[in-house]
Short mmCIF file of C-alpha atoms in Angstrom, two decimals:
data_model
loop_
_atom_site.label_atom_id
_atom_site.label_comp_id
_atom_site.label_asym_id
_atom_site.label_seq_id
_atom_site.Cartn_x
_atom_site.Cartn_y
_atom_site.Cartn_z
CA MET A 27 -34.35 -77.34 -92.87
CA LYS A 28 -32.38 -75.78 -89.87
CA ILE A 29 -34.30 -72.15 -88.64
CA VAL A 30 -32.00 -70.65 -86.01
CA THR A 31 -32.85 -67.86 -84.20
CA TYR A 32 -30.24 -65.32 -82.70
CA ASN A 33 -30.07 -61.75 -81.03
CA ILE A 34 -26.62 -60.64 -82.29
CA ASN A 35 -26.69 -57.43 -80.09
CA GLY A 36 -25.53 -55.40 -82.92
CA ILE A 37 -24.24 -56.90 -85.84
CA LYS A 38 -21.25 -54.14 -86.54
CA ALA A 39 -19.71 -55.31 -84.09
CA ARG A 40 -20.78 -59.30 -84.11
CA LEU A 41 -20.42 -59.61 -87.84
CA PRO A 42 -17.29 -61.77 -87.36
CA ARG A 43 -18.69 -64.14 -85.24
CA LEU A 44 -22.09 -64.12 -87.24
CA VAL A 45 -20.58 -65.05 -90.39
CA GLU A 46 -18.20 -67.48 -88.37
CA TYR A 47 -21.94 -69.10 -87.43
CA LEU A 48 -23.02 -69.25 -90.68
CA ALA A 49 -19.88 -70.81 -92.38
CA GLU A 50 -19.89 -73.50 -89.48
CA GLN A 51 -23.77 -74.55 -88.96
CA GLN A 52 -24.84 -73.67 -92.34
CA PRO A 53 -28.15 -73.09 -90.78
CA ASP A 54 -30.54 -72.35 -94.17
CA VAL A 55 -32.39 -69.97 -92.28
CA VAL A 56 -31.75 -67.24 -89.40
CA CYS A 57 -33.64 -64.74 -87.43
CA LEU A 58 -31.79 -61.74 -86.16
CA GLN A 59 -32.87 -59.38 -83.44
CA GLU A 60 -30.98 -56.50 -82.06
CA LEU A 61 -29.41 -55.55 -85.26
CA LYS A 62 -28.67 -52.15 -83.36
CA THR A 63 -27.91 -50.64 -87.10
CA SER A 64 -30.16 -48.61 -89.83
CA ASP A 65 -31.26 -49.93 -93.32
CA GLU A 66 -28.39 -48.10 -95.12
CA THR A 67 -25.93 -49.61 -92.85
CA PHE A 68 -26.64 -53.48 -92.82
CA PRO A 69 -23.78 -55.48 -93.83
CA GLU A 70 -25.97 -56.83 -97.07
CA ALA A 71 -22.52 -57.30 -98.94
CA ASP A 72 -20.83 -59.27 -96.26
CA ILE A 73 -24.33 -61.31 -95.93
CA ARG A 74 -24.65 -62.52 -99.52
CA ALA A 75 -20.91 -62.83 -99.26
CA ALA A 76 -21.45 -65.64 -97.11
CA GLY A 77 -24.15 -67.29 -99.12
CA TYR A 78 -27.35 -65.65 -97.55
CA GLY A 79 -30.17 -63.42 -98.93
CA ALA A 80 -31.44 -61.30 -96.71
CA VAL A 81 -34.67 -59.18 -95.60
CA TRP A 82 -34.06 -56.66 -93.11
CA HIS A 83 -35.58 -54.29 -90.90
CA GLY A 84 -33.39 -51.64 -89.25
CA GLN A 85 -33.29 -48.82 -86.61
CA LYS A 86 -30.45 -46.69 -85.49
CA SER A 87 -28.68 -47.79 -82.51
CA TRP A 88 -31.68 -49.90 -81.34
CA ASN A 89 -33.56 -53.26 -81.87
CA GLY A 90 -33.79 -54.08 -85.54
CA VAL A 91 -34.75 -57.53 -86.60
CA ALA A 92 -33.86 -59.67 -89.92
CA VAL A 93 -34.18 -63.18 -91.89
CA LEU A 94 -30.92 -64.87 -93.79
CA ALA A 95 -31.75 -67.77 -95.96
CA ARG A 96 -29.12 -69.30 -97.51
CA GLY A 97 -29.20 -69.56 -101.04
CA ALA A 98 -31.75 -67.23 -101.17
CA ASP A 99 -33.86 -64.29 -100.88
CA PRO A 100 -36.46 -64.69 -98.17
CA ILE A 101 -39.92 -63.54 -99.24
CA GLU A 102 -41.45 -60.24 -97.34
CA ARG A 103 -44.49 -60.36 -96.11
CA GLN A 104 -44.39 -57.61 -93.38
CA ARG A 105 -43.01 -55.87 -91.47
CA GLY A 106 -44.07 -54.13 -88.20
CA LEU A 107 -47.25 -55.03 -86.17
CA GLU A 108 -50.49 -53.45 -86.53
CA GLY A 109 -52.53 -51.91 -83.13
CA GLU A 110 -50.26 -49.02 -82.53
CA PRO A 111 -49.65 -46.58 -86.12
CA GLU A 112 -47.26 -44.42 -84.10
CA ASP A 113 -45.02 -47.55 -82.72
CA GLU A 114 -41.80 -46.99 -84.90
CA HIS A 115 -39.80 -49.99 -83.45
CA SER A 116 -38.58 -52.19 -85.84
CA ARG A 117 -39.41 -54.79 -83.84
CA TYR A 118 -40.90 -57.50 -86.23
CA LEU A 119 -40.07 -58.83 -89.71
CA GLU A 120 -42.15 -61.80 -91.43
CA CYS A 121 -41.09 -64.05 -94.16
CA GLU A 122 -41.44 -66.95 -96.65
CA VAL A 123 -38.57 -69.27 -97.55
CA ASP A 124 -39.52 -72.14 -99.54
CA GLY A 125 -42.99 -72.32 -97.73
CA VAL A 126 -42.68 -71.93 -94.36
CA ILE A 127 -43.40 -68.56 -92.78
CA VAL A 128 -41.05 -67.38 -90.65
CA ALA A 129 -41.01 -64.50 -88.30
CA SER A 130 -38.09 -62.56 -86.31
CA LEU A 131 -39.64 -61.21 -83.44
CA TYR A 132 -38.05 -59.12 -80.46
CA LEU A 133 -40.38 -58.53 -77.57
CA PRO A 134 -39.79 -55.42 -75.43
CA ASN A 135 -37.45 -56.03 -72.31
CA GLY A 136 -40.09 -54.31 -70.43
CA ASN A 137 -37.95 -52.91 -67.44
CA PRO A 138 -38.56 -50.93 -65.07
CA GLN A 139 -41.87 -52.33 -64.51
CA PRO A 140 -44.28 -51.51 -63.33
CA GLY A 141 -43.75 -48.35 -65.81
CA PRO A 142 -44.67 -47.28 -69.14
CA LYS A 143 -42.10 -49.56 -70.84
CA PHE A 144 -44.21 -52.79 -69.43
CA ASP A 145 -47.06 -51.47 -70.52
CA TYR A 146 -45.90 -51.28 -73.57
CA LYS A 147 -44.52 -54.87 -73.72
CA LEU A 148 -47.88 -56.56 -72.43
CA ARG A 149 -49.06 -54.68 -75.34
CA TRP A 150 -46.70 -55.75 -77.80
CA ILE A 151 -47.48 -59.02 -76.48
CA GLU A 152 -50.93 -58.68 -77.28
CA ARG A 153 -50.52 -57.23 -80.85
CA LEU A 154 -48.07 -60.17 -81.77
CA SER A 155 -51.18 -62.58 -80.82
CA ALA A 156 -53.33 -60.85 -83.02
CA ARG A 157 -51.03 -61.83 -85.63
CA ALA A 158 -50.11 -65.20 -84.86
CA ARG A 159 -54.09 -65.74 -84.97
CA VAL A 160 -54.59 -64.90 -88.67
CA LEU A 161 -51.02 -66.90 -89.26
CA LEU A 162 -52.38 -69.90 -87.75
CA ALA A 163 -55.75 -69.49 -89.74
CA GLU A 164 -53.58 -69.48 -92.87
CA GLU A 165 -52.85 -73.69 -91.96
CA LYS A 166 -49.40 -73.25 -93.06
CA ALA A 167 -46.11 -74.38 -91.78
CA VAL A 168 -45.24 -71.23 -89.48
CA VAL A 169 -42.44 -70.71 -87.17
CA LEU A 170 -42.42 -67.29 -84.68
CA ALA A 171 -38.97 -67.43 -83.59
CA GLY A 172 -37.30 -64.13 -81.75
CA ASP A 173 -35.80 -63.18 -78.30
CA TYR A 174 -39.38 -63.01 -76.27
CA ASN A 175 -37.50 -61.15 -73.22
CA VAL A 176 -40.40 -63.72 -71.36
CA ILE A 177 -39.27 -66.24 -68.72
CA ALA A 178 -41.68 -68.73 -69.25
CA ASN A 179 -40.88 -70.76 -66.03
CA ASP A 180 -39.57 -71.37 -63.20
CA ASP A 181 -37.15 -73.52 -64.41
CA ASP A 182 -36.27 -71.49 -67.31
CA THR A 183 -33.88 -69.78 -65.11
CA TYR A 184 -30.68 -70.40 -62.76
CA SER A 185 -32.03 -68.30 -60.32
CA VAL A 186 -36.21 -67.34 -59.56
CA ARG A 187 -34.71 -65.36 -56.26
CA ALA A 188 -32.65 -63.13 -58.30
CA MET A 189 -35.03 -62.22 -61.66
CA ALA A 190 -38.35 -62.28 -59.15
CA GLU A 191 -38.48 -58.39 -59.93
CA ASP A 192 -37.58 -58.74 -63.38
CA ALA A 193 -40.26 -57.65 -66.15
CA LEU A 194 -38.86 -60.69 -68.00
CA MET A 195 -40.81 -63.16 -65.29
CA GLN A 196 -43.79 -60.79 -64.33
CA PRO A 197 -47.12 -63.41 -63.80
CA GLU A 198 -48.19 -60.18 -66.71
CA SER A 199 -45.66 -61.22 -68.93
CA ARG A 200 -45.91 -65.24 -68.52
CA GLU A 201 -49.54 -65.31 -68.85
CA GLY A 202 -49.29 -62.95 -71.99
CA LEU A 203 -46.90 -65.66 -73.78
CA ARG A 204 -49.09 -68.51 -72.73
CA ARG A 205 -51.91 -67.10 -73.99
CA LEU A 206 -50.33 -66.89 -76.97
CA VAL A 207 -48.87 -70.65 -76.82
CA ALA A 208 -52.77 -71.59 -75.84
CA GLN A 209 -53.63 -70.32 -79.87
CA GLY A 210 -52.45 -74.15 -80.87
CA TRP A 211 -48.50 -73.31 -80.87
CA THR A 212 -45.47 -75.78 -80.05
CA ASP A 213 -42.42 -74.44 -78.09
CA ALA A 214 -39.86 -76.56 -79.71
CA LEU A 215 -37.32 -76.16 -77.34
CA ARG A 216 -39.81 -77.01 -74.35
CA THR A 217 -40.80 -80.08 -76.29
CA ARG A 218 -37.33 -81.62 -77.10
CA PHE A 219 -36.15 -79.90 -73.29
CA PRO A 220 -39.27 -80.56 -70.97
CA LYS A 221 -37.84 -80.47 -67.70
CA GLY A 222 -36.25 -77.18 -68.53
CA GLY A 223 -32.66 -75.84 -67.30
CA VAL A 224 -31.20 -75.08 -70.91
CA TRP A 225 -30.42 -71.34 -71.19
CA THR A 226 -30.04 -69.08 -74.42
CA PHE A 227 -28.68 -65.93 -72.54
CA TRP A 228 -25.97 -65.48 -70.31
CA ASP A 229 -25.51 -61.71 -69.03
CA TYR A 230 -22.23 -60.05 -69.54
CA GLN A 231 -22.57 -58.79 -65.80
CA ALA A 232 -21.70 -60.38 -62.53
CA GLY A 233 -19.53 -63.34 -64.69
CA ALA A 234 -22.79 -64.73 -65.85
CA TRP A 235 -20.88 -67.25 -68.54
CA GLN A 236 -18.56 -68.43 -66.42
CA ARG A 237 -20.83 -69.34 -63.47
CA ASP A 238 -24.15 -70.98 -65.82
CA ALA A 239 -25.92 -67.89 -64.69
CA GLY A 240 -28.47 -68.03 -67.44
CA PHE A 241 -32.23 -68.25 -68.48
CA ARG A 242 -34.21 -69.17 -71.50
CA ILE A 243 -36.09 -65.90 -73.45
CA ASP A 244 -35.13 -67.19 -76.98
CA HIS A 245 -38.23 -69.24 -78.32
CA LEU A 246 -39.12 -70.99 -81.43
CA LEU A 247 -43.21 -71.26 -81.23
CA LEU A 248 -44.54 -73.75 -84.25
CA SER A 249 -47.92 -73.85 -86.40
CA PRO A 250 -49.15 -77.66 -86.30
CA VAL A 251 -48.11 -78.08 -89.60
CA ALA A 252 -44.37 -77.07 -88.49
CA ALA A 253 -44.99 -78.94 -85.66
CA ASP A 254 -45.56 -82.11 -87.01
CA ARG A 255 -42.61 -81.58 -89.16
CA LEU A 256 -40.37 -81.18 -86.15
CA ALA A 257 -37.38 -82.99 -85.93
CA ASP A 258 -34.63 -81.39 -83.24
CA ALA A 259 -34.70 -78.37 -81.56
CA GLY A 260 -31.83 -77.23 -79.57
CA VAL A 261 -28.97 -74.27 -78.49
CA ASP A 262 -25.72 -73.95 -80.14
CA LYS A 263 -24.62 -72.74 -76.72
CA ASP A 264 -20.79 -72.70 -77.70
CA TYR A 265 -21.18 -69.92 -79.62
CA ARG A 266 -21.59 -67.57 -76.30
CA GLY A 267 -17.96 -68.07 -75.05
CA ARG A 268 -16.36 -67.55 -77.97
CA GLU A 269 -14.24 -63.96 -77.82
CA LYS A 270 -16.90 -60.94 -79.03
CA ALA A 271 -19.77 -63.11 -78.46
CA SER A 272 -23.21 -61.56 -78.15
CA ASP A 273 -24.90 -62.83 -74.59
CA HIS A 274 -27.50 -64.42 -76.93
CA ALA A 275 -26.47 -68.29 -78.19
CA PRO A 276 -27.72 -69.33 -81.47
CA THR A 277 -31.38 -71.00 -80.55
CA TRP A 278 -32.74 -73.70 -83.39
CA VAL A 279 -35.48 -75.98 -84.77
CA LYS A 280 -34.76 -78.10 -87.30
CA LEU A 281 -37.95 -79.25 -89.25
CA ARG A 282 -38.23 -82.54 -91.68
#
């Protein structure tokens, strides 16, 4: 079972790339982030024509998450996180596919920091952690897949110095993610590449892709039951280099 997290950076603009990826790789589940489209304008017909069912949680121009399943309709479990009723950002969607619980999440960027956006980021991590504890208690195969907007370790970026002041790499951001993982989650990509040096994002600016100046912010965290089924994990890096590609590459885990 290949489960992919893919920040699409605008599903309308990247729809040809997404359909291409689905056709070529035929993943079983795809968790999308940054749809940047409302619920009403989500391209459901195109997704279904590609052989996938979908559940989505859209938002006009910003955010937005979805779960796609090959040949099936994902069963929705929860949209949004508890803790801030006034939070209208579309950043969390939890579904079940073939007995595996998958959550597509888009953690806030947090820049500029310090400031309200960074405070919101840290609160969101805590709200995610609260939900993650509930999911662990179910003792099922769970994959928390998404753009976490956290560079967890120094070897997860091309340049510690370049990212030193960024919200993605602040001690508070890292500590929030570490506390989440310490609940009992397995970082699939880290398990596969323990020495780091694997990127999932390359900025459009300053020739980042051409220089391979990237970093790892897309993560797949596995519950103990899912971790027992871990077969492989990786990044489909080549898709970042295609015409009009997202600035993220599809990042995946395979479960037995």
